[in-house]
CSV table of C-alpha atoms in Angstrom, one decimal:
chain,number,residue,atom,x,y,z
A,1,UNK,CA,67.1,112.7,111.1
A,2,UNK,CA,70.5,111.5,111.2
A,3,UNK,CA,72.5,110.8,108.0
A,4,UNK,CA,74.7,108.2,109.1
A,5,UNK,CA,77.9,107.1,106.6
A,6,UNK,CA,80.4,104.6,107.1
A,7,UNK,CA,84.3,104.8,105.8
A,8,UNK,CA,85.9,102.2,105.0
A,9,UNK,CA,90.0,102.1,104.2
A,10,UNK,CA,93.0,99.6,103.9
A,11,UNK,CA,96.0,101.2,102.5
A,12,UNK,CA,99.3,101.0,100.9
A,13,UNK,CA,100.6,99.5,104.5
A,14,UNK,CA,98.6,96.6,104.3
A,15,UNK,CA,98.6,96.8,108.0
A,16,UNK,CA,94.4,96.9,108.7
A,17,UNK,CA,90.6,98.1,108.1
A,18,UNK,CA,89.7,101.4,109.6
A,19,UNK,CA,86.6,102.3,110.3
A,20,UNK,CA,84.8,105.5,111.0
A,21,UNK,CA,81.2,105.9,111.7
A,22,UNK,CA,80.7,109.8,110.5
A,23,UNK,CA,77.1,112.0,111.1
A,24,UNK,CA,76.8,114.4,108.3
A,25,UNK,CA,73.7,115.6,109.7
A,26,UNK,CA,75.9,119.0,110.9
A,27,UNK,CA,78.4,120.9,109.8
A,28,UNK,CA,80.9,120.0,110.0
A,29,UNK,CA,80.3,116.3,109.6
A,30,UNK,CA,81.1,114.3,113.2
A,31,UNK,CA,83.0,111.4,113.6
A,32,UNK,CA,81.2,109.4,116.3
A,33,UNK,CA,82.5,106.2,116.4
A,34,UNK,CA,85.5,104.5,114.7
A,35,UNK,CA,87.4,100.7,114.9
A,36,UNK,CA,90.8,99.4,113.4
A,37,UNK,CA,91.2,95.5,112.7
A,38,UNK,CA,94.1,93.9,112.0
A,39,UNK,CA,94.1,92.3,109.1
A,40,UNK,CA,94.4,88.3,109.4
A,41,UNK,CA,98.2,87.3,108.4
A,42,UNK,CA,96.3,84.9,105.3
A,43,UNK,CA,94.5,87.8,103.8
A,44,UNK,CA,97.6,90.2,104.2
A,45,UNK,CA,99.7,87.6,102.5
A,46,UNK,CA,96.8,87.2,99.5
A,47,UNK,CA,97.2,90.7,99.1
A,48,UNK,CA,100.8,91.2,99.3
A,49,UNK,CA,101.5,88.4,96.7
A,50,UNK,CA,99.7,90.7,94.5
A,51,UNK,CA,101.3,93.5,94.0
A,52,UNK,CA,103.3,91.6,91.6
A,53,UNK,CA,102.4,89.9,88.7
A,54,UNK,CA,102.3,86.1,89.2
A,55,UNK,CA,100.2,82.9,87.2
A,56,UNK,CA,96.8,83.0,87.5
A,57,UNK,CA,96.5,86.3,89.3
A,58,UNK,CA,93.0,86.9,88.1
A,59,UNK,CA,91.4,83.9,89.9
A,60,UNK,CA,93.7,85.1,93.2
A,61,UNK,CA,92.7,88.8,93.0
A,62,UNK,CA,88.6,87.6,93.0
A,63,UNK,CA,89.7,85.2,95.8
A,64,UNK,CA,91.4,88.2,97.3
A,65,UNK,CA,88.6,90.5,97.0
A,66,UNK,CA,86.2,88.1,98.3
A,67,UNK,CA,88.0,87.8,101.5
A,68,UNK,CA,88.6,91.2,101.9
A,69,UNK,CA,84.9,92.0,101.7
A,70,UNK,CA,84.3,89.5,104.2
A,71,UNK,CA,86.8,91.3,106.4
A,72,UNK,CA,85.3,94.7,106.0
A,73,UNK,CA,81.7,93.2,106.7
A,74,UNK,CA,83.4,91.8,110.3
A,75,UNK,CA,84.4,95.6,111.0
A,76,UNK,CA,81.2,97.2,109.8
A,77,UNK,CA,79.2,94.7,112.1
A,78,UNK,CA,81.9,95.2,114.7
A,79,UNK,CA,81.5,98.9,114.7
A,80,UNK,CA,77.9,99.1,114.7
A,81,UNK,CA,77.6,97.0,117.8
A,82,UNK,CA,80.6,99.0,119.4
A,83,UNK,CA,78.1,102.4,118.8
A,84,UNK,CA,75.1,100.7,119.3
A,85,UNK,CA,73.3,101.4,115.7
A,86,UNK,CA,71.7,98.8,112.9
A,87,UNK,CA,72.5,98.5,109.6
A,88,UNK,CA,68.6,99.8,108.9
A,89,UNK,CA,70.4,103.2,110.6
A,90,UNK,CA,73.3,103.8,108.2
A,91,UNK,CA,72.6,105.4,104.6
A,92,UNK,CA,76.1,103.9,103.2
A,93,UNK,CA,79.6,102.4,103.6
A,94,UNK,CA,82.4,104.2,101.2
A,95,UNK,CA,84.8,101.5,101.4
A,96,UNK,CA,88.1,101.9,99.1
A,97,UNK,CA,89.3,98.8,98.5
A,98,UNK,CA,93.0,97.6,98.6
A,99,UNK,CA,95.3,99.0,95.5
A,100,UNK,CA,97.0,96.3,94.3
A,101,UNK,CA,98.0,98.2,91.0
A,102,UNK,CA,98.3,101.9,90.5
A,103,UNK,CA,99.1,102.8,86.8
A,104,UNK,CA,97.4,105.9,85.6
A,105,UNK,CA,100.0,106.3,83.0
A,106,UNK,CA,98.1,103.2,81.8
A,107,UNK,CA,94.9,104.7,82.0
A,108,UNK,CA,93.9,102.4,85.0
A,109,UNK,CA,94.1,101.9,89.2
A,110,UNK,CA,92.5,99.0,90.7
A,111,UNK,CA,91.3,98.5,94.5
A,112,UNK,CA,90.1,95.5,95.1
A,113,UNK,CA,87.0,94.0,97.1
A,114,UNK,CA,83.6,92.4,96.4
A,115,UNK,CA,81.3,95.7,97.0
A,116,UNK,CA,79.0,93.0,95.6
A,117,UNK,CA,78.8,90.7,98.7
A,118,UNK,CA,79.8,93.4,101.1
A,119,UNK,CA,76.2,94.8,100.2
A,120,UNK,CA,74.8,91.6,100.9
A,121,UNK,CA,76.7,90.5,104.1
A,122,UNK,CA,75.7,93.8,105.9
A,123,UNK,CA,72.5,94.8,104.2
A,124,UNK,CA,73.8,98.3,103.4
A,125,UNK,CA,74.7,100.4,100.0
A,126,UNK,CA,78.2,100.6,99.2
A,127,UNK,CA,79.9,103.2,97.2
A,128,UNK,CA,83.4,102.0,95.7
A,129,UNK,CA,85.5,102.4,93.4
A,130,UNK,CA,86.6,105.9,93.8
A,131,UNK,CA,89.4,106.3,91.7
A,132,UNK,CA,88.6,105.4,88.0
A,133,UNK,CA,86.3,108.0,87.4
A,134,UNK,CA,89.6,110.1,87.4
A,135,UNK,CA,91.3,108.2,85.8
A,136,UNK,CA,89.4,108.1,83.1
A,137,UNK,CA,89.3,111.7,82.9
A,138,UNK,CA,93.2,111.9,82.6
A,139,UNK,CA,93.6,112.2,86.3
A,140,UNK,CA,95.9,110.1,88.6
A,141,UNK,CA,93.2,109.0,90.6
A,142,UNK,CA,95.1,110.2,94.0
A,143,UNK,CA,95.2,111.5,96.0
A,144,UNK,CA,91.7,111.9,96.6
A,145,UNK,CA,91.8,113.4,100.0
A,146,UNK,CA,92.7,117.3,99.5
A,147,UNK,CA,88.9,118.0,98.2
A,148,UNK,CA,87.8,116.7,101.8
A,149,UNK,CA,90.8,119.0,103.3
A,150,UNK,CA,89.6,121.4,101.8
A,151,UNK,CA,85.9,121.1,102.8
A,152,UNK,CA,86.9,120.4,106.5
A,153,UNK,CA,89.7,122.4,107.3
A,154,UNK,CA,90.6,125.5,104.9
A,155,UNK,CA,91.7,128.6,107.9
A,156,UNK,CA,91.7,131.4,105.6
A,157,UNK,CA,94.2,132.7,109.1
A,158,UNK,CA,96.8,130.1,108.9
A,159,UNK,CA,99.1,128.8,105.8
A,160,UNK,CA,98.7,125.5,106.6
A,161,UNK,CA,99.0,121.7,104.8
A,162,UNK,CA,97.7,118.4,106.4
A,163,UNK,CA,100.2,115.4,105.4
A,164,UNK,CA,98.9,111.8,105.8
A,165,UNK,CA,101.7,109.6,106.1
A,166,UNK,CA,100.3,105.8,105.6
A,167,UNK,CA,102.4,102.9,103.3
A,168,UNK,CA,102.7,106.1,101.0
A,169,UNK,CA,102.7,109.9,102.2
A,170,UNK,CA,100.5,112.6,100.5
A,171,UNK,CA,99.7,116.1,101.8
A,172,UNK,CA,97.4,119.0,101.0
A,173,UNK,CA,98.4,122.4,100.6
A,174,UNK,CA,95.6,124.9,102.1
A,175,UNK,CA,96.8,128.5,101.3
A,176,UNK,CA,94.3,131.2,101.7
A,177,UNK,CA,94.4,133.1,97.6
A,178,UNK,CA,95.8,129.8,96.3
A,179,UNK,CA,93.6,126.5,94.5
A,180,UNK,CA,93.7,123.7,97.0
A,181,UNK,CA,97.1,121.6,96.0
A,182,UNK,CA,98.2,117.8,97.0
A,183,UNK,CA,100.3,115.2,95.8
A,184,UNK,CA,102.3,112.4,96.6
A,185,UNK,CA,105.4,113.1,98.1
A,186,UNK,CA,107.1,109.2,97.9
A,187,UNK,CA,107.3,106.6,100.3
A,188,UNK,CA,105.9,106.7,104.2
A,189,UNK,CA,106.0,103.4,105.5
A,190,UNK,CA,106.2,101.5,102.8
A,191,UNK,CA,109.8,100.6,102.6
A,192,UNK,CA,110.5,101.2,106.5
A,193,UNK,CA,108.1,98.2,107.1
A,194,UNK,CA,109.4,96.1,104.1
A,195,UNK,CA,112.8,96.5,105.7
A,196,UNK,CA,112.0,95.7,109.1
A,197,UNK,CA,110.0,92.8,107.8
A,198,UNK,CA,113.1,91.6,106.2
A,199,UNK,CA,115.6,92.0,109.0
A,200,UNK,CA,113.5,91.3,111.9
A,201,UNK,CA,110.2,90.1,111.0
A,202,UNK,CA,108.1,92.3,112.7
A,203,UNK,CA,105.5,94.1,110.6
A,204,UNK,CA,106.3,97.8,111.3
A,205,UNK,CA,108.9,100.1,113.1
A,206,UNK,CA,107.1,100.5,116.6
A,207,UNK,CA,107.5,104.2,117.6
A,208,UNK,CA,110.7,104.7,114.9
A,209,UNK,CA,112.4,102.5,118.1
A,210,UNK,CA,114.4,100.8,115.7
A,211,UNK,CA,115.1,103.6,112.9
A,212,UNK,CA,116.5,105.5,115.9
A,213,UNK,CA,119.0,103.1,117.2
A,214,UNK,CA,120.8,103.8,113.7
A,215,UNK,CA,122.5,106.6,111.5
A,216,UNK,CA,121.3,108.2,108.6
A,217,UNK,CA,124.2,107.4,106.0
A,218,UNK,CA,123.9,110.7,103.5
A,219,UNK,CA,125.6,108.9,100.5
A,220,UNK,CA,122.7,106.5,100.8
A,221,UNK,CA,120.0,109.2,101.2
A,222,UNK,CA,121.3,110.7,98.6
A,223,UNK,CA,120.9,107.9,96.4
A,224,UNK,CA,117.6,107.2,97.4
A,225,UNK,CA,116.3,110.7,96.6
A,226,UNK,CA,118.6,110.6,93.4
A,227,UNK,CA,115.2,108.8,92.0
A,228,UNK,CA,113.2,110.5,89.3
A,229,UNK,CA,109.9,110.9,91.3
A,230,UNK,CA,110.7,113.1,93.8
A,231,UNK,CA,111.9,115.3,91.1
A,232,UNK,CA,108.7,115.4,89.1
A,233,UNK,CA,105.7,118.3,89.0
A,234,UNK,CA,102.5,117.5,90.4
A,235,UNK,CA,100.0,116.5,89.3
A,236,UNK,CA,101.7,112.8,90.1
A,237,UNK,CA,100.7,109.7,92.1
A,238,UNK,CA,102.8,106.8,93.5
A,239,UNK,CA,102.7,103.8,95.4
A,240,UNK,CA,104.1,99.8,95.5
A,241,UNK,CA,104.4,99.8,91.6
A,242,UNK,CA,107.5,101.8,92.1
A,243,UNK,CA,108.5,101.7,95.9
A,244,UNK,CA,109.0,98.0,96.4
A,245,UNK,CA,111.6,95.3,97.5
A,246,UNK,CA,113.0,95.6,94.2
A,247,UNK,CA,113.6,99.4,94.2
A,248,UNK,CA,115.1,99.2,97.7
A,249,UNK,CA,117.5,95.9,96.9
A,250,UNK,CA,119.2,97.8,93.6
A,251,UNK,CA,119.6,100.9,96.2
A,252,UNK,CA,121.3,98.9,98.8
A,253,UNK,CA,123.3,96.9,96.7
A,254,UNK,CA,126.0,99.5,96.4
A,255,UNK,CA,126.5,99.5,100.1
A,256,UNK,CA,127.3,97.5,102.9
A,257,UNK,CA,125.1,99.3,105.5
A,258,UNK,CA,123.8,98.0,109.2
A,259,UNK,CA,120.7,97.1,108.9
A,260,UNK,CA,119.8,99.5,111.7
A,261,UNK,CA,121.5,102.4,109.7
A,262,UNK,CA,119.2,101.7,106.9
A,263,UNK,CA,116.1,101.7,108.6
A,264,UNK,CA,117.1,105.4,110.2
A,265,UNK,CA,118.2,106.3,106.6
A,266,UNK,CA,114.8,105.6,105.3
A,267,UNK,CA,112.9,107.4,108.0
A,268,UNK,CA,115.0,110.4,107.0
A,269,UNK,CA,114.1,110.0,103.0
A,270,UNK,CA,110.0,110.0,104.2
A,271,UNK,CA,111.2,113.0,106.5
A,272,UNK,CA,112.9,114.5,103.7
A,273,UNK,CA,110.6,114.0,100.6
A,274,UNK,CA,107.6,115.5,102.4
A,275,UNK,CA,109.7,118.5,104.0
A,276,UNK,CA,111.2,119.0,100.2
A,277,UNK,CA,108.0,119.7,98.9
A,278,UNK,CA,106.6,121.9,101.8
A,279,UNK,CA,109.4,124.3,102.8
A,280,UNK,CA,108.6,126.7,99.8
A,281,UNK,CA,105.9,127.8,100.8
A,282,UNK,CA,106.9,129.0,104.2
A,283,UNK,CA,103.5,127.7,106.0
A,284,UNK,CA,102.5,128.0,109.6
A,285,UNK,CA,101.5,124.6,110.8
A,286,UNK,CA,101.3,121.0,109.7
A,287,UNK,CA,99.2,118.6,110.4
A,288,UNK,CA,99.6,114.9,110.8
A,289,UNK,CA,97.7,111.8,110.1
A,290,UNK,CA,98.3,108.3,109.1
A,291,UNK,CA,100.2,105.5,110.8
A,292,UNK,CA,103.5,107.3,110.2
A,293,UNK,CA,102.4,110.1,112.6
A,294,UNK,CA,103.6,107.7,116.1
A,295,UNK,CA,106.9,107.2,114.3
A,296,UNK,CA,108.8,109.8,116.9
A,297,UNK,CA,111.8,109.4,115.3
A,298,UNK,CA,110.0,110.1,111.9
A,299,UNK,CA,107.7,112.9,113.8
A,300,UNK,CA,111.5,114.3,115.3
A,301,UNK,CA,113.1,113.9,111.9
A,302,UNK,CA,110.7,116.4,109.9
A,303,UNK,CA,110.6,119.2,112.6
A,304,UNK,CA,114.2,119.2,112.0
A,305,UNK,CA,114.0,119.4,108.1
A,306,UNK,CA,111.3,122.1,108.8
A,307,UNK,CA,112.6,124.1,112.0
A,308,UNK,CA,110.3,127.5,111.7
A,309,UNK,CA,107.1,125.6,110.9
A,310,UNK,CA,104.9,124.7,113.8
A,311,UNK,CA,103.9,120.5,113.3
A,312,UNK,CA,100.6,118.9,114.9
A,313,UNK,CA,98.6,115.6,114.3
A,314,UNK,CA,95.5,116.3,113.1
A,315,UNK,CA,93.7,115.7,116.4
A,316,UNK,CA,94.1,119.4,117.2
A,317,UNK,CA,92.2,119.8,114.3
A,318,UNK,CA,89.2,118.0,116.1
A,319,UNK,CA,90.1,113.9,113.8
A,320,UNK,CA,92.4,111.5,115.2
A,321,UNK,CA,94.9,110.7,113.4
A,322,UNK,CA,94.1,107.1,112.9
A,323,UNK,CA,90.7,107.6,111.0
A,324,UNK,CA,91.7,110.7,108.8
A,325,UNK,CA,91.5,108.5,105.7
A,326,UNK,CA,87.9,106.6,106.7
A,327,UNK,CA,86.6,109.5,107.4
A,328,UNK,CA,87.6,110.8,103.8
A,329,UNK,CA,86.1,107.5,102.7
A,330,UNK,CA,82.7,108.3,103.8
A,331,UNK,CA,82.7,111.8,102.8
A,332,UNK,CA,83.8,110.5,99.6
A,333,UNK,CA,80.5,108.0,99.6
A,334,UNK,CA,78.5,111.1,100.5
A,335,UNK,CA,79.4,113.0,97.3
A,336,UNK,CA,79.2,110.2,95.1
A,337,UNK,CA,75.4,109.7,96.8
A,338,UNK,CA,74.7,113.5,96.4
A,339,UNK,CA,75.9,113.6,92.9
A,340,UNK,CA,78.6,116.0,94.0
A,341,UNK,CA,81.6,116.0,92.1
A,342,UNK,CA,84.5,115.4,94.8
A,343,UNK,CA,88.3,115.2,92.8
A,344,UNK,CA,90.0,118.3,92.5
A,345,UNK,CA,91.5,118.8,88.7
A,346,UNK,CA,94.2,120.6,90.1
A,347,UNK,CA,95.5,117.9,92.3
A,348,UNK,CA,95.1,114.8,89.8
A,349,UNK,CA,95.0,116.3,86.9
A,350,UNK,CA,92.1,115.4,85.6
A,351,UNK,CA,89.7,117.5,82.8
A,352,UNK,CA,87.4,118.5,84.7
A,353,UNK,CA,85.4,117.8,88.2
A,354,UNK,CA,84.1,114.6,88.0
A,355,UNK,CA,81.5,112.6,90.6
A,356,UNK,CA,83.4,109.5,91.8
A,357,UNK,CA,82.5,106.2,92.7
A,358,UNK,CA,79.9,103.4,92.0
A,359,UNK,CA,77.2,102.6,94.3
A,360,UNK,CA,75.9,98.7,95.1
A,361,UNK,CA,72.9,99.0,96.8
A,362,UNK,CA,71.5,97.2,99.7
């Protein structure tokens, strides 16, 4: 009997819903069907407006949550007729939410979405709200994803570290003798796509076309990587809170830079903040996922800052690129179901292994 789980995930980019349809009948787990949808320019904006504080934000954030829900329902039901199941056939949806805060220094991180009437729209469990457990637990709450690295693609042959490069970029370290590590690196998308928003209203950097029509400026760069983040020990955790329009405006308001130039400047401080914390450990190969990995110039950018290490996407690895993260999602409802703990201490720095998520059943 097939044990069929749906992920669900809308990131830091803000840029869509991805699902995968994922058998964990064998091992390893199969990824048999999978859908992106863009999200619809009123949602995006619902959800962009808050990131930042603003009047009456709680009544937004549940009007916010309810229309998100309603958008992940339209991609379950979309991706169930695309693979020909029912929702009688799937076990569960894992379905992360949208962060619109991320302070674990605060003790909290909140993704939003009804789970509620996402259960009720599609007739199907759902397992959310992955990150508090950790938090609670004195954890950062992200990333989440090195425990199913580590369950899917430990090679105690190769050195390797898979990097998911979405709004913000994260990568696993998987090093035969060595506990599992991940972290945040900084920024992936994030500010590449706020700029070219703001300069040419398109929502992100097709290809790094733009990003390579300019040059990096290294007083800039430097600047930029001048901030204390990058600087501190894992376990740590980032996202919009800190990498926002604000952050880049202070930057860039000490130079009189084409707008062009910037964009390539910030493609090299992504480049540069993920090869920074991988070139120590001397690894074999790296492997790519996320939005960021059909960024050429970006792609071009860290095989430069990392000449002697061999770098993939994580098809090779047998999962596109695109659906790393949903995937993750529905292993991550598959723990939470089995009562298997699924956060790595190491990584968030939490107490202890804790089971994660809550469950809304059907």
């Amino acid at each position: 009997m097939s044990r069929l789980i749906i992920g669900l995930m809308t990131g830091t980019s803000l840029d869509g819903i991805d699902a995968a349809l994922v058998d964990f009948t064998s091992t390893p787990p199969q990824l048999i069907a999978a859908k992106g949808s863009v999200l619809s320019e009123p949602l995006r904006a619902q959800l962009l407006a808050l990131q930042s504080p603003q009047a009456n934000e709680l009544h937004l954030a549940q009007l916010a949550a309810n229309a998100h829900a309603d958008a992940c329902a339209t991609a379950v039901h979309e991706l169930l007729a695309q693979a020909g199941y029912t929702a009688a056939d799937i076990e569960a949806i894992g379905n992360h939410g949208q962060t619109i805060r991320h302070r674990p220094e605060c003790g909290y991180t909140l993704q939003i979405s009804n789970n509620a009437r996402l259960a009720e729209q599609t007739g199907i469990s759902v397992v959310g709200d992955f990150r508090s457990r950790d938090v609670a637990a004195g954890g950062q709450g992200a990333p989440l994803v090195p425990a199913f690295h580590q369950a899917l693609f430990t090679n105690p042959m190769q050195k390797r570290a898979l990097v998911n490069i979405g709004g913000i970029a994260n990568s696993t370290l998987l090093i035969a003798g060595q506990a599992t590590g991940g972290f945040d690196t900084g920024p992936g998308n994030v500010l590449m796509d706020l700029w070219i928003s703001q300069q040419l209203g398109q929502r992100y950097d097709k290809n790094g076309a733009w990003a390579a029509t300019g040059q990096i400026l290294p007083d800039l760069l430097a600047q930029f990587l001048s901030d204390t983040y990058f600087a501190l020990p894992s376990p740590k955790s980032t996202g919009r809170d800190l990498f926002h329009q604000a952050w880049l405006d202070q930057h860039l308001a000490q130079h009189n830079a084409a707008p062009a130039d910037v964009q390539a400047t910030l493609c090299a401080l992504t480049a540069i903040s993920i090869a920074d914390t991988l070139r120590e450990h001397a690894l074999d190969a790296i492997y790519i996922c996320g939005g960021g990995s059909h960024n050429k110039t970006l792609m071009n950018m860290l095989a430069q800052a990392l000449p002697q290490t061999h770098i993939y996407s994580s098809n090779v690895l047998g999962v596109d690129a695109d659906w790393m993260e949903s995937f993750a999602f529905a292993w991550l409802a598959k723990c939470c179901l089995d009562r298997t703990p699924a956060n790595l201490p190491q990584v968030t720095g939490a107490q202890g292994p804790r089971i994660l998520g809550a469950i809304w059943p059907a």
